[in-house]
Structure formats: C-alpha cells, structure tokens
Tab-separated table of C-alpha atoms and ligand atoms in Angstrom:
chain	number	residue	atom	x	y	z
A	430	MET	CA	0.000	0.000	0.000
A	431	ASP	CA	1.173	3.484	-0.846
A	432	ALA	CA	1.088	6.617	1.227
A	433	ILE	CA	-2.103	8.676	1.204
A	434	ARG	CA	-2.177	12.457	1.253
A	435	TYR	CA	-5.136	14.634	2.139
A	436	ILE	CA	-5.701	18.264	2.976
A	437	HIS	CA	-7.790	18.909	6.081
A	438	ALA	CA	-9.475	22.263	6.729
A	439	ALA	CA	-12.335	23.275	9.043
A	440	ASP	CA	-14.042	26.352	10.454
A	441	LEU	CA	-13.762	28.437	7.319
A	442	HIS	CA	-16.671	30.653	8.452
A	443	LEU	CA	-17.043	31.959	4.902
A	444	ASP	CA	-18.404	35.468	4.555
A	445	THR	CA	-17.608	36.575	8.108
A	446	PRO	CA	-18.281	40.302	7.779
A	447	PHE	CA	-15.972	41.608	10.567
A	448	GLN	CA	-18.604	44.338	10.868
A	449	GLY	CA	-17.448	46.072	14.043
A	450	LEU	CA	-13.879	46.150	12.852
A	451	VAL	CA	-14.742	47.361	9.389
A	452	ARG	CA	-16.802	50.198	10.869
A	453	GLU	CA	-13.885	51.318	13.038
A	454	ALA	CA	-11.389	51.014	10.194
A	455	ALA	CA	-13.432	53.214	7.857
A	456	GLN	CA	-10.445	55.466	7.226
A	457	GLU	CA	-8.278	52.815	5.639
A	458	GLY	CA	-9.847	51.426	2.463
A	459	SER	CA	-7.424	48.697	1.455
A	460	LEU	CA	-7.412	47.049	4.900
A	461	VAL	CA	-11.203	47.091	4.948
A	462	ARG	CA	-11.323	45.277	1.616
A	463	LEU	CA	-8.681	42.835	2.834
A	464	MET	CA	-10.814	42.047	5.914
A	465	GLN	CA	-14.054	41.718	3.977
A	466	GLU	CA	-12.477	39.266	1.553
A	467	ALA	CA	-10.275	37.491	4.117
A	468	THR	CA	-12.303	34.279	4.526
A	469	PHE	CA	-12.637	34.016	0.724
A	470	THR	CA	-8.933	34.655	0.154
A	471	ALA	CA	-8.276	31.818	2.609
A	472	LEU	CA	-10.634	29.619	0.562
A	473	ASP	CA	-8.906	30.483	-2.734
A	474	ARG	CA	-5.543	29.701	-1.195
A	475	LEU	CA	-6.907	26.369	0.028
A	476	PHE	CA	-7.888	25.396	-3.509
A	477	GLY	CA	-4.547	26.701	-4.770
A	478	HIS	CA	-2.694	24.408	-2.344
A	479	CYS	CA	-4.858	21.483	-3.488
A	480	GLU	CA	-3.937	22.161	-7.114
A	481	ALA	CA	-0.243	22.508	-6.283
A	482	GLU	CA	0.074	19.612	-3.835
A	483	LYS	CA	-2.359	17.266	-5.619
A	484	PRO	CA	-3.563	15.409	-2.497
A	485	ASP	CA	-5.812	12.357	-2.892
A	486	PHE	CA	-8.727	14.299	-1.420
A	487	LEU	CA	-9.803	17.390	0.500
A	488	VAL	CA	-11.766	17.296	3.775
A	489	LEU	CA	-13.818	20.226	5.106
A	490	ALA	CA	-14.835	19.404	8.676
A	491	GLY	CA	-17.717	21.784	9.368
A	492	ASP	CA	-18.493	25.451	9.997
A	493	ILE	CA	-17.798	26.082	6.347
A	494	TYR	CA	-20.283	28.928	6.356
A	495	ASN	CA	-20.491	31.540	9.044
A	496	GLN	CA	-24.263	31.696	9.234
A	497	GLU	CA	-27.144	29.278	9.131
A	498	ASN	CA	-28.544	30.989	6.063
A	499	HIS	CA	-25.361	30.478	4.071
A	500	SER	CA	-24.843	33.430	1.785
A	501	VAL	CA	-25.187	32.803	-1.922
A	502	LYS	CA	-21.768	34.385	-2.377
A	503	ALA	CA	-20.184	31.847	-0.026
A	504	GLN	CA	-21.894	28.873	-1.622
A	505	LEU	CA	-21.041	29.898	-5.161
A	506	ARG	CA	-17.411	30.654	-4.295
A	507	LEU	CA	-17.132	27.228	-2.685
A	508	ARG	CA	-18.751	25.584	-5.704
A	509	ASP	CA	-16.347	27.415	-8.069
A	510	GLY	CA	-13.410	26.052	-6.107
A	511	CYS	CA	-14.835	22.522	-6.067
A	512	ARG	CA	-15.134	22.718	-9.863
A	513	ARG	CA	-11.458	23.616	-10.052
A	514	LEU	CA	-10.690	20.515	-7.990
A	515	GLN	CA	-12.897	18.418	-10.253
A	516	GLN	CA	-10.664	19.493	-13.138
A	517	ALA	CA	-7.674	18.426	-11.036
A	518	GLY	CA	-9.297	15.065	-10.203
A	519	ILE	CA	-9.531	15.743	-6.438
A	520	ARG	CA	-12.495	14.535	-4.370
A	521	VAL	CA	-14.008	16.816	-1.699
A	522	PHE	CA	-15.695	15.569	1.501
A	523	LEU	CA	-17.757	18.098	3.379
A	524	ALA	CA	-19.415	17.853	6.796
A	525	HIS	CA	-21.651	20.516	8.313
A	526	GLY	CA	-21.179	21.805	11.851
A	527	ASN	CA	-22.986	23.879	14.450
A	528	HIS	CA	-22.764	27.107	12.478
A	529	ASP	CA	-24.115	25.572	9.301
A	530	PRO	CA	-26.287	22.557	10.265
A	531	LEU	CA	-28.252	20.629	7.674
A	532	ASP	CA	-31.630	21.995	8.733
A	533	SER	CA	-30.554	25.564	7.987
A	534	ARG	CA	-31.810	27.268	4.877
A	535	LEU	CA	-29.761	25.901	1.992
A	536	THR	CA	-29.864	27.496	-1.378
A	537	THR	CA	-29.927	24.912	-4.104
A	538	VAL	CA	-26.445	24.583	-5.436
A	539	ASP	CA	-25.613	22.081	-8.104
A	540	TRP	CA	-22.475	20.552	-6.651
A	541	PRO	CA	-20.016	18.946	-9.066
A	542	GLU	CA	-19.656	15.174	-8.922
A	543	ASN	CA	-16.381	15.183	-6.995
A	544	VAL	CA	-18.178	16.639	-3.933
A	545	THR	CA	-19.680	14.477	-1.168
A	546	ILE	CA	-21.761	16.242	1.485
A	547	PHE	CA	-22.350	14.082	4.541
A	548	GLY	CA	-25.939	13.687	5.733
A	549	PRO	CA	-27.363	13.531	9.293
A	550	GLU	CA	-26.665	9.787	9.529
A	551	PRO	CA	-23.178	8.252	9.329
A	552	GLU	CA	-21.972	7.529	5.799
A	553	ARG	CA	-18.957	5.790	4.263
A	554	HIS	CA	-17.438	6.545	0.892
A	555	LEU	CA	-14.759	4.569	-0.862
A	556	LEU	CA	-11.912	6.165	-2.784
A	557	GLU	CA	-10.049	4.042	-5.248
A	558	ARG	CA	-6.707	4.364	-6.973
A	559	GLN	CA	-6.286	2.317	-10.146
A	560	GLY	CA	-9.192	0.100	-9.182
A	561	GLU	CA	-7.829	-0.652	-5.708
A	562	PRO	CA	-9.406	0.647	-2.456
A	563	LEU	CA	-7.347	3.616	-1.311
A	564	ALA	CA	-9.321	5.075	1.587
A	565	LEU	CA	-12.698	4.774	3.239
A	566	VAL	CA	-13.956	8.155	4.414
A	567	HIS	CA	-16.586	8.099	7.176
A	568	GLY	CA	-18.554	11.221	8.052
A	569	ILE	CA	-21.694	12.833	9.438
A	570	SER	CA	-23.156	16.344	9.530
A	571	HIS	CA	-24.881	18.133	12.393
A	572	ALA	CA	-28.602	17.734	11.824
A	573	SER	CA	-29.576	20.885	13.700
A	574	LEU	CA	-28.176	23.949	15.413
A	575	ARG	CA	-27.871	22.259	18.802
A	576	GLU	CA	-26.433	18.866	18.049
A	577	GLY	CA	-26.062	17.424	21.530
A	578	ARG	CA	-25.546	13.770	20.520
A	579	ASN	CA	-22.236	11.981	20.859
A	580	LEU	CA	-21.767	11.540	17.107
A	581	ALA	CA	-18.409	9.766	17.477
A	582	ARG	CA	-20.204	6.653	18.748
A	583	PHE	CA	-21.913	6.216	15.363
A	584	PHE	CA	-18.548	5.542	13.710
A	585	SER	CA	-16.997	2.116	13.321
A	586	ARG	CA	-14.310	0.591	11.164
A	587	ASP	CA	-15.551	-1.356	8.148
A	588	GLU	CA	-13.627	-4.619	8.323
A	589	HIS	CA	-14.480	-5.453	4.700
A	590	TYR	CA	-11.877	-2.950	3.628
A	591	ASP	CA	-8.222	-3.350	4.367
A	592	CYS	CA	-7.375	0.276	3.655
A	593	PHE	CA	-6.891	3.627	5.386
A	594	GLN	CA	-10.077	4.682	7.192
A	595	LEU	CA	-10.716	8.296	8.139
A	596	GLY	CA	-13.492	9.877	10.218
A	597	VAL	CA	-14.725	13.409	9.466
A	598	LEU	CA	-16.541	15.085	12.335
A	599	HIS	CA	-17.379	18.495	13.772
A	600	CYS	CA	-17.261	17.926	17.520
A	601	THR	CA	-16.003	18.911	20.944
A	602	VAL	CA	-13.457	16.458	22.269
A	603	GLU	CA	-13.928	16.568	26.023
A	604	GLY	CA	-11.360	18.547	27.903
A	605	GLU	CA	-10.827	20.788	24.868
A	606	HIS	CA	-13.689	23.228	25.283
A	607	LYS	CA	-15.422	22.863	28.608
A	608	ALA	CA	-18.003	25.555	28.069
A	609	ASP	CA	-19.666	24.215	24.960
A	610	ARG	CA	-21.472	20.977	24.449
A	611	TYR	CA	-21.777	20.653	20.679
A	612	ALA	CA	-21.542	16.985	19.757
A	613	PRO	CA	-19.331	16.165	22.740
A	614	CYS	CA	-17.205	13.024	22.740
A	615	SER	CA	-14.030	11.713	24.311
A	616	LEU	CA	-10.741	10.670	22.789
A	617	ASP	CA	-11.628	7.119	23.865
A	618	ASP	CA	-14.831	7.272	21.782
A	619	LEU	CA	-12.697	8.194	18.768
A	620	ARG	CA	-10.209	5.398	19.502
A	621	ALA	CA	-12.994	2.840	20.024
A	622	SER	CA	-14.186	3.347	16.434
A	623	GLY	CA	-11.080	1.598	15.150
A	624	LEU	CA	-10.500	4.237	12.471
A	625	ASP	CA	-6.927	5.150	11.482
A	626	ALA	CA	-7.362	8.921	11.629
A	627	TRP	CA	-9.824	11.680	12.452
A	628	ALA	CA	-10.246	15.020	10.680
A	629	LEU	CA	-12.059	17.191	13.217
A	630	GLY	CA	-13.571	20.648	13.206
A	631	HIS	CA	-14.987	23.054	15.796
A	632	VAL	CA	-12.028	24.034	17.995
A	633	HIS	CA	-10.480	27.068	16.328
A	634	GLU	CA	-6.973	26.412	17.668
A	635	ARG	CA	-4.786	24.062	15.645
A	636	ARG	CA	-4.161	20.962	17.741
A	637	GLU	CA	-2.960	17.408	17.345
A	638	LEU	CA	-4.708	15.319	20.018
A	639	CYS	CA	-3.290	11.887	19.269
A	640	ARG	CA	-0.643	10.260	17.041
A	641	GLN	CA	-2.306	6.881	16.531
A	642	PRO	CA	-5.040	7.127	15.571
A	643	PHE	CA	-4.079	10.509	14.177
A	644	VAL	CA	-6.577	13.018	15.613
A	645	ALA	CA	-6.274	16.687	14.684
A	646	TYR	CA	-8.049	20.013	14.597
A	647	PRO	CA	-6.589	22.252	11.854
A	648	GLY	CA	-8.057	25.381	13.533
A	649	SER	CA	-9.820	28.216	11.741
A	650	THR	CA	-8.596	29.068	8.226
A	651	GLN	CA	-8.711	32.806	9.021
A	652	GLY	CA	-8.544	34.238	12.549
A	653	LEU	CA	-11.967	35.649	13.413
A	654	HIS	CA	-11.105	37.891	16.385
A	655	ILE	CA	-8.285	39.056	18.644
A	656	ASN	CA	-8.283	35.775	20.566
A	657	GLU	CA	-7.531	33.847	17.371
A	658	SER	CA	-4.010	35.185	16.910
A	659	GLY	CA	-1.121	33.875	14.813
A	660	PRO	CA	-1.119	32.319	11.343
A	661	ARG	CA	-4.172	30.229	10.470
A	662	GLY	CA	-4.657	27.587	7.815
A	663	CYS	CA	-5.039	23.908	7.020
A	664	LEU	CA	-3.119	20.635	7.396
A	665	LEU	CA	-1.576	18.563	4.649
A	666	VAL	CA	-1.581	15.058	6.129
A	667	THR	CA	0.532	12.211	4.796
A	668	ALA	CA	-0.467	8.750	6.037
A	669	THR	CA	2.177	6.071	5.537
A	670	PRO	CA	1.397	2.375	6.056
A	671	THR	CA	3.661	0.626	8.584
A	672	ALA	CA	3.576	-2.780	10.249
A	673	ALA	CA	2.010	-1.131	13.323
A	674	GLY	CA	-0.722	0.721	11.435
A	675	TRP	CA	-0.838	4.071	9.673
A	676	ASP	CA	1.741	6.629	10.601
A	677	CYS	CA	0.478	10.165	9.966
A	678	ALA	CA	2.477	13.375	9.702
A	679	SER	CA	0.995	16.801	9.094
A	680	ARG	CA	2.335	19.985	7.576
A	681	PHE	CA	0.692	23.349	8.273
A	682	LEU	CA	-0.183	25.581	5.309
A	683	ARG	CA	-1.143	29.213	5.969
A	684	LEU	CA	-4.430	30.332	4.451
A	685	GLY	CA	-5.884	33.452	6.131
A	686	PRO	CA	-4.294	36.695	4.863
A	687	VAL	CA	-5.128	38.715	7.982
A	688	GLN	CA	-3.349	37.909	11.231
A	689	TRP	CA	-4.412	39.056	14.692
A	690	GLU	CA	-1.705	39.788	17.252
A	691	LYS	CA	-1.416	41.086	20.794
A	692	LEU	CA	1.750	43.006	21.593
A	693	ASP	CA	2.704	43.559	25.226
A	694	ILE	CA	5.041	46.499	25.522
A	695	SER	CA	6.780	47.351	28.766
A	696	LEU	CA	7.247	51.016	29.543
A	697	GLU	CA	8.956	50.310	32.849
A	698	GLY	CA	10.817	53.452	33.833
A	699	VAL	CA	10.092	55.239	30.526
A	700	SER	CA	9.702	58.939	31.242
A	701	HIS	CA	9.410	60.570	27.799
A	702	ILE	CA	6.579	60.203	25.332
A	703	ASP	CA	9.102	60.102	22.437
A	704	GLU	CA	10.459	56.896	23.909
A	705	VAL	CA	6.935	55.460	24.051
A	706	GLU	CA	6.508	56.187	20.349
A	707	ARG	CA	9.949	54.749	19.556
A	708	ARG	CA	9.196	51.495	21.393
A	709	LEU	CA	5.807	51.120	19.725
A	710	CYS	CA	7.321	51.656	16.270
A	711	GLN	CA	10.167	49.273	16.945
A	712	ARG	CA	7.860	46.473	18.079
A	713	LEU	CA	5.478	46.976	15.160
A	714	GLU	CA	8.389	46.923	12.698
A	715	SER	CA	9.798	43.704	14.105
A	716	LEU	CA	6.321	42.137	14.110
A	717	ALA	CA	5.919	43.038	10.431
A	718	ASP	CA	9.368	41.557	9.689
A	719	SER	CA	8.562	38.317	11.512
A	720	VAL	CA	5.516	37.246	9.494
A	721	ASP	CA	5.570	35.114	6.349
A	722	PRO	CA	4.674	36.587	2.924
A	723	GLY	CA	1.169	35.067	3.122
A	724	CYS	CA	0.306	37.645	5.791
A	725	LYS	CA	-1.085	40.728	4.051
A	726	GLY	CA	-2.531	42.488	7.075
A	727	LEU	CA	-1.948	42.548	10.836
A	728	VAL	CA	-4.658	43.628	13.261
A	729	VAL	CA	-2.903	44.481	16.487
A	730	ARG	CA	-3.886	45.080	20.083
A	731	LEU	CA	-1.221	47.011	21.961
A	732	ALA	CA	-0.989	46.554	25.715
A	733	LEU	CA	1.283	49.008	27.525
A	734	SER	CA	2.517	47.962	30.937
A	735	GLY	CA	5.145	48.791	33.576
A	736	ARG	CA	5.654	51.549	36.139
A	737	THR	CA	6.075	54.916	34.488
A	738	PRO	CA	5.615	58.597	35.376
A	739	LEU	CA	3.609	58.809	32.108
A	740	ASP	CA	0.828	56.664	33.579
A	741	THR	CA	-1.688	59.505	33.986
A	742	LEU	CA	-0.845	60.986	30.590
A	743	LEU	CA	-1.270	57.629	28.874
A	744	ARG	CA	-4.660	57.134	30.501
A	745	ASP	CA	-5.918	60.263	28.799
A	746	ASN	CA	-7.967	59.258	25.727
A	747	ALA	CA	-6.518	62.125	23.718
A	748	THR	CA	-3.000	60.699	24.227
A	749	ARG	CA	-4.096	57.353	22.882
A	750	THR	CA	-5.687	58.968	19.846
A	751	ASP	CA	-2.539	61.007	19.200
A	752	LEU	CA	-0.280	57.962	19.500
A	753	ALA	CA	-2.525	55.923	17.214
A	754	GLU	CA	-2.350	58.723	14.665
A	755	ARG	CA	1.463	58.659	14.818
A	756	LEU	CA	1.325	54.939	14.034
A	757	PHE	CA	-1.097	55.316	11.158
A	758	HIS	CA	1.623	55.080	8.480
A	759	PHE	CA	1.995	51.379	9.345
A	760	SER	CA	-1.389	50.768	7.739
A	761	THR	CA	0.055	51.274	4.253
A	762	GLY	CA	3.077	49.024	4.791
A	763	ALA	CA	3.497	45.429	3.673
A	764	PRO	CA	1.890	43.819	5.576
A	765	GLY	CA	-0.454	46.670	6.494
A	766	ILE	CA	-0.770	47.054	10.261
A	767	TRP	CA	-3.953	48.294	11.788
A	768	ILE	CA	-4.016	49.173	15.490
A	769	LYS	CA	-7.275	47.709	16.730
A	770	ASP	CA	-6.907	49.173	20.211
A	771	MET	CA	-4.404	50.246	22.809
A	772	ARG	CA	-4.745	48.982	26.376
A	773	ILE	CA	-3.135	50.979	29.120
A	774	GLU	CA	-2.030	48.646	31.908
A	775	THR	CA	0.750	50.860	33.235
A	776	ARG	CA	1.127	51.890	36.870
A	777	PRO	CA	2.241	55.159	38.369
A	778	LEU	CA	5.840	55.443	39.447
A	779	ALA	CA	4.808	56.301	42.994
A	780	ASP	CA	6.395	54.488	45.912
A	781	MET	CA	3.326	52.471	46.835
A	782	ASP	CA	4.732	51.365	50.192
A	783	GLU	CA	5.079	54.983	51.233
A	784	TYR	CA	1.512	55.748	50.148
A	785	ARG	CA	0.178	52.729	52.024
A	786	GLN	CA	1.645	54.040	55.276
A	787	ARG	CA	-0.247	57.315	55.088
A	788	GLU	CA	-2.968	57.946	57.625
A	789	ASP	CA	-5.379	59.590	55.186
A	790	ILE	CA	-8.186	57.941	53.189
A	791	LEU	CA	-5.811	57.173	50.317
A	792	GLY	CA	-3.497	55.229	52.627
A	793	GLN	CA	-6.458	53.346	54.104
A	794	SER	CA	-7.826	52.482	50.664
A	795	LEU	CA	-4.459	51.266	49.413
A	796	ARG	CA	-3.977	49.118	52.509
A	797	LEU	CA	-7.350	47.538	51.874
A	798	VAL	CA	-6.395	46.901	48.230
A	799	GLN	CA	-3.193	45.233	49.397
A	800	GLN	CA	-5.111	43.099	51.878
A	801	MET	CA	-7.517	42.026	49.144
A	802	ARG	CA	-4.580	41.202	46.882
A	803	GLU	CA	-3.021	38.957	49.518
A	804	GLU	CA	-6.213	37.318	50.782
A	805	GLY	CA	-8.356	35.883	48.026
A	806	ASP	CA	-11.267	35.503	50.480
A	807	THR	CA	-11.397	39.205	51.271
A	808	LEU	CA	-11.314	40.053	47.562
A	809	GLN	CA	-14.145	37.639	46.865
A	810	ARG	CA	-16.225	38.801	49.825
A	811	LEU	CA	-15.865	42.545	49.286
A	812	GLY	CA	-15.699	42.285	45.503
A	813	ARG	CA	-18.864	40.253	45.183
A	814	THR	CA	-20.693	42.697	47.448
A	815	ALA	CA	-19.533	45.584	45.276
A	816	LEU	CA	-20.684	43.778	42.117
A	817	GLU	CA	-24.019	42.740	43.637
A	818	PRO	CA	-26.045	45.519	41.932
A	819	LEU	CA	-24.904	44.115	38.553
A	820	PHE	CA	-25.261	40.410	39.182
A	821	GLY	CA	-28.338	40.751	41.356
A	822	HIS	CA	-30.153	42.597	38.569
A	823	SER	CA	-32.629	40.239	36.930
A	824	ARG	CA	-31.850	41.198	33.318
A	825	LEU	CA	-28.182	42.167	33.556
A	826	ARG	CA	-27.440	38.879	35.285
A	827	ARG	CA	-28.385	36.992	32.145
A	828	ALA	CA	-26.175	39.104	29.894
A	829	LEU	CA	-23.046	39.193	32.075
A	830	ALA	CA	-20.615	36.433	32.889
A	831	GLN	CA	-19.312	36.309	36.479
A	832	PRO	CA	-15.698	37.540	36.511
A	833	ASP	CA	-13.143	34.809	37.204
A	834	ASP	CA	-10.225	35.208	39.641
A	835	ALA	CA	-7.932	36.820	37.053
A	836	GLU	CA	-10.631	39.309	36.080
A	837	MET	CA	-11.325	40.104	39.733
A	838	ARG	CA	-7.623	40.908	40.131
A	839	GLU	CA	-7.693	43.167	37.087
A	840	LEU	CA	-10.670	44.991	38.566
A	841	LEU	CA	-8.732	45.387	41.800
A	842	ASP	CA	-5.706	46.854	39.959
A	843	GLU	CA	-8.032	49.236	38.177
A	844	ALA	CA	-9.638	50.236	41.481
A	845	GLU	CA	-6.205	50.909	42.961
A	846	ARG	CA	-5.300	53.209	40.080
A	847	LEU	CA	-8.619	55.016	40.476
A	848	CYS	CA	-7.886	55.558	44.169
A	849	MET	CA	-4.513	57.055	43.252
A	850	ASP	CA	-6.078	59.317	40.626
A	851	LEU	CA	-9.036	60.467	42.688
A	852	LEU	CA	-7.718	60.606	46.239
A	853	GLU	CA	-4.204	61.943	45.768
A	854	LEU	CA	-4.010	65.692	46.213
A	855	ARG	CA	-2.091	67.232	43.357
B	1313	MN	MN1	-16.342	27.184	14.166
C-alpha cells in the first residue's frame, strides 16, 4: 500500500463580515477590503494548495459557512473552487457543523460530482486508486443547530476494507472546550471506532490530540477575532502504512491573509513620550518583519505595561488617539498594520509602600487593596458585594458572565489606580 495524502481544513466561516472592525477602520480602504475578503482569500488559497500539492482528497470538517442561512456568495465561491478541484481530479468531503447545520436554509447549489456532502446519519465513501481501495472516508453532519448527541459513537471501522479509514466530524473532544457541548465526545470514543485517523472541526486552535489514531483540529482558516491570533490555515496530512498501522504526519499551510496579534510592551521606567513612540514603532516593525509573505494584514492590540511617570498621561484618551495617529503610516506598509486598540495597563511610578503608610483615606484604601490582593477571600467577599447591583439585577445577570479570579484581580488593579487618581491631592 502506498502513502495517502489529504488536505484537512475546518471552520472556514465563509463570509464573516468583521462588521465592528470594518466600521472602526473606515479610514483605511485597502485594509477594509482585505478584511471583507479574508475568509474568501483563505478559501482560494486552500484550492490553490490542493492544485499545487495534488492530495488524494480534501476534507472540510464543518463550519464552512459563518451563518445558518449560508450566503449565496459563499456557496457559489465554494462551488467554483470545487469545480477547479474536479478538473484536477480531487475529491471533496464536506461535513456541516454547528454554524451551518443541515436543517438551515440551503440554497440549491448544483455541486459537481467530486463533492460528497455528509448527511445527518453516518456515511462511508470509498476512494479508489487504479481500481484498488485507497481510503474509506466516514462522516456525518450536524442535523440541527444544537447537536447534543455523541456523534463519534456512530462511527466504526468497516472490516471489509483493508485500507486507510478516516473519520470526518465536527465535535467537541472533552477537555478541549469545557463551556460548549456541541456533539461532545471523548478521545476514547474516537479510539474505540477503530478508524486510522480523524479530521475534526470546531475548535479554532490548531491541535494534534493523538498520534495513533491521528486526531487533529486544523483550527480556523482565518482568525476571526483578537483571541484567534497567529497564522491560520489547514493541514496537509501524509499517512504512511507501517507494520504497526498508519503513521500520519501533518504539515501546516497558511491560508488566512489577515493575522491578529497582541503586543505587550513594557514602559517600565520610561519617562518621555518620544520613547513610548519609539518602542511602539520598533515592536510593530519587528512584528511586520517576523511574518511570512502570506500575511497581508496585521490587526494588532497594543498593551502598555510597567511603572512609568507617564501613567496619567497615557490614561488620557486624547493621548491614545494622538499615539494611534502617529502609528497610522503602518497601515500602508506590507503587511499593512492596523491598530485595533491600545490597552493601558501601566502603573504610576509612585512608591506604593510609602503611600500605604499614610494615615489619610488614600493610605487606608491602598492598605485595603493590598489586603484584598493577599487574601483571596477578602477580595471575593468585598468584591462580590460591590458587584451585587450588577449580578443581582434580573436582566443584567443573564447578559453578564461572572468575573473569574484573574478578572477580579484586574478589577482590583483598576480600582487601585482610580484611588490614586481620585484621592491623591495634586
Ligand atoms: Mn467554528
């Protein structure tokens, strides 16, 4: 038996509008167009890689469309690409996920013959090479928006075929994403199927969960928000037969042209605003130098930290606007850099110990802050009381998530800075 090669992509979220971002970025036309087309550029690159690498087949493991009512644009662009692959003799296997379940409103698209769309019940499709079985591809689509079934348990190896067997599934492997329960399953469920490999979708971070069977999430093809940073793309998997089963190795291929990044910049001891500008420019330049040529745009969150006498100045909105304006020329570079926002997490240079010893209300407040920092219980007790009007409110309670420990600590830091700003006589 020969090696088998397939390209595995998932979570394409075609036609994601990036509305909020596009509204904010109104001043820079080319970046806006880049964003609006980003998920489609990723798709075109995916088909380009298929044509160049000539894998045996392509797998799309769910959340192909961003919305339930898949846009006509997205469907037709996908169909165009599948036609290209038909010309190249490449089969396409497509499963639907929680963002694009089967019961959602589908426009009638006449898919070319090389495309297989999995239905709501498990299916198996045989691929042959020169009349010999090459691979058996198992798959299923989410039937509805809230697919709560353990779909992995529907899969089992077909012993009639002595060939590579792959499962295609949009699911949450337990321990990966605690909060959501879309088609949950465990790694043991996947192993129990007896399949040689799994091409999964749903988790937007690229992750290899197991070597044998080979279980992987390729991650989103284009980062969708600031928490999906770094290059995004698909996996080119090569499965080689060995005495002990199939040995799989994957290679990452970048697809999305827009990359999200968070830059933490320390201003510890910096006392001149020129130096702030210099550091920001330097970091943005080295970020731009570090990315591969497939990155055409960077959307960046800047977080400024450290103890600096400029703390108060930096907290002034006008300062942030002025600094952002000074960085605007980066937007026309290659790649173009757009500053999404600037977070000020700096602290004043003051000698906090000295302040804490004062007998006035500022000293008392700062001592209390320190106590809350050291004793988690006090922070929880006093903090929860302070937040009670929000979380006790019948309607707000449903819209807000309770802050976790890290968020409570951030709130405490913020409160400390407010005390310094409001209670210190200047
Ligand atoms: Mn998704």
